[in-house]
Amino acid sequence: MQSSLSSLIAIMNSVIYYLYEIGGPVLMVIGTVGCTINLIVFSQKSLRKNPCSIYFIAFNIANFFYIYSSLLALILSAGYNVNPSVYNLIICRLRLYASLLFDCLSAFYLILASIDRVFITSRNVRYAYKVVIIGTLFWIVFHSHVLIFSDIIQIHYNYFLCYYQLGDYLSFIGYYSIIKEITTLLLLTIYGLWSMANIRNTCCSVVLANPKSNSPKDRQFSFMLFINVIIHGLFSLVFAIFLIYQQITQNQVKSIEQQQIEVIIRNLCLFNTNISVCISCYTNLLVSKKFRNEAKKIRLCK
């Protein structure tokens, strides 16, 4: 029984290794190209006048930096056995801080865009800029504790890990991550369904109080956002479930095999989470005619 479990773990480790060695760089290229296209398209003058476009720009900037702070580090460590963060404390703290910050900012900008689509909060783009800047500064300061309370931890002989300090702080990070994931999922679900209800209503009636909110461009922004919300929610749900499991079982005595399996599952969940970050552009191309037309104009240099 023990030998069969060890063989299974070895196979799973090989799967993770090749997933990150081969699939990781492919996903990274897809994500980099996708974020770049999104940024170029949403920065076009015809779209930039819409506040939702500003939130999409911020969302893709956060995704871009998340790819190069989280996914790149995972590819190097899990796929190529290269992990500079276990040799340098500054690199360790910066990597954990950047991963946590940009993951939070990505969800934050998506929530802001969802709120904008529901209430059409302002036709003034300056309002969107102010909200993005103030919110970004808040989360930058809020997550600064990671720069102090993360460390290089020795797990066992000759094996080190860049992680959050054990004890109360690790519990805090665990609860924070669970609350963030669940809150994000709930808010995105509520505002996503609400915005789609608004689309159906505006398609059937003329909104005299705010005719601009009934424009085809607004409806396409709402639909792109709704698809992004669904993708983010589906891919984040798996990791949220894993975090809840970890928090429930944190005080249990676990065998080495169980710890290894949890590391494997965590790496799978993290790879799964990165997929949603990398495919936003391609879903936009599928669901929005306006987005496709703007992308074609850029490709043809018109």
Steps between C-alpha positions, in 0.01 A plus 500: 500500500779739598699423185196554276435837669863599450477401134181706459667803658801457271270491195310808620827685559606416145168632368550827691859524379409464132189714541713792615802422282300480174155642571625782721701689233220446245243644743735788579536592131122474450442724801764756404366532145141511627564771759694706245215480245245589769704802610543625143132454410354653817744792469352597163334842501163358396490273807699701753213750535300232682584467875472120477792504258718659771417217738582245228837671442579485872378138512738396221796689647445310826472171308820575308699560818339198667620280214859617550494491880302181566488281189864562406616411852291181493637402158859545617455313829260219400613454139871579503602462868621861504383700801701818577256593777636229734849652486419870534260638762432823307400306186289268716304784660457693176370190318242416768396866527462544123305173459256585779464865392437446128264209566296730723516795257383284210184401688456855634498657152257236377265585788529873421412430137202291613372781723543745212297278266217461752460864598674676206668691785634787293545603139809693616817298437683705764283335765622157389864617510455633855336180625773284343785712641354528852410131512843395371682712759281354776578138405871578455514625859264232634719213377829655618503270807611217267832684452564457873342170600620269223817295530712217361393194699688171533245221452745214548868430436625682191148614401402866538180683413420867450175538691308694761622477859356200682252541784245778540607686187460193279152450648421866426609460137293183473182664631566813294538295181178308567303817579641674191413211268149451639424875510628545146292207373186629672541860380583398144205260491255760633616787279552274199143369512371849573679649199365226271149570629557865410605399147179301452291788632668763282459282192123498557445862601643847444660655804400867474683608812839392366490413130876454482477198730296325231766531230624186320852579620386495864323168445814350345710622793249339736506171312883488487507572871242230574708237317816613685312476829383145423851388405659663805238347728525147361879486510522665844242271657731196494779686681251641754385146585861388542574796732199413717621138521849616600365726771275227644784245510786732601525359855489136393815289505568412137727235356774591253294341223195709588710817502642412159151440358384837635795675335411329169133603530602856589721524191215368284261757651749782442551398138123486461467852647759636257297372203222751574757781512637409156190445285302823547597641159388191312156493665462870417575420136235228504215695659546862388472622141625846601811349661568288188463803273742706710749210505475470120566873460814467710616193306447681169663815644196711414 
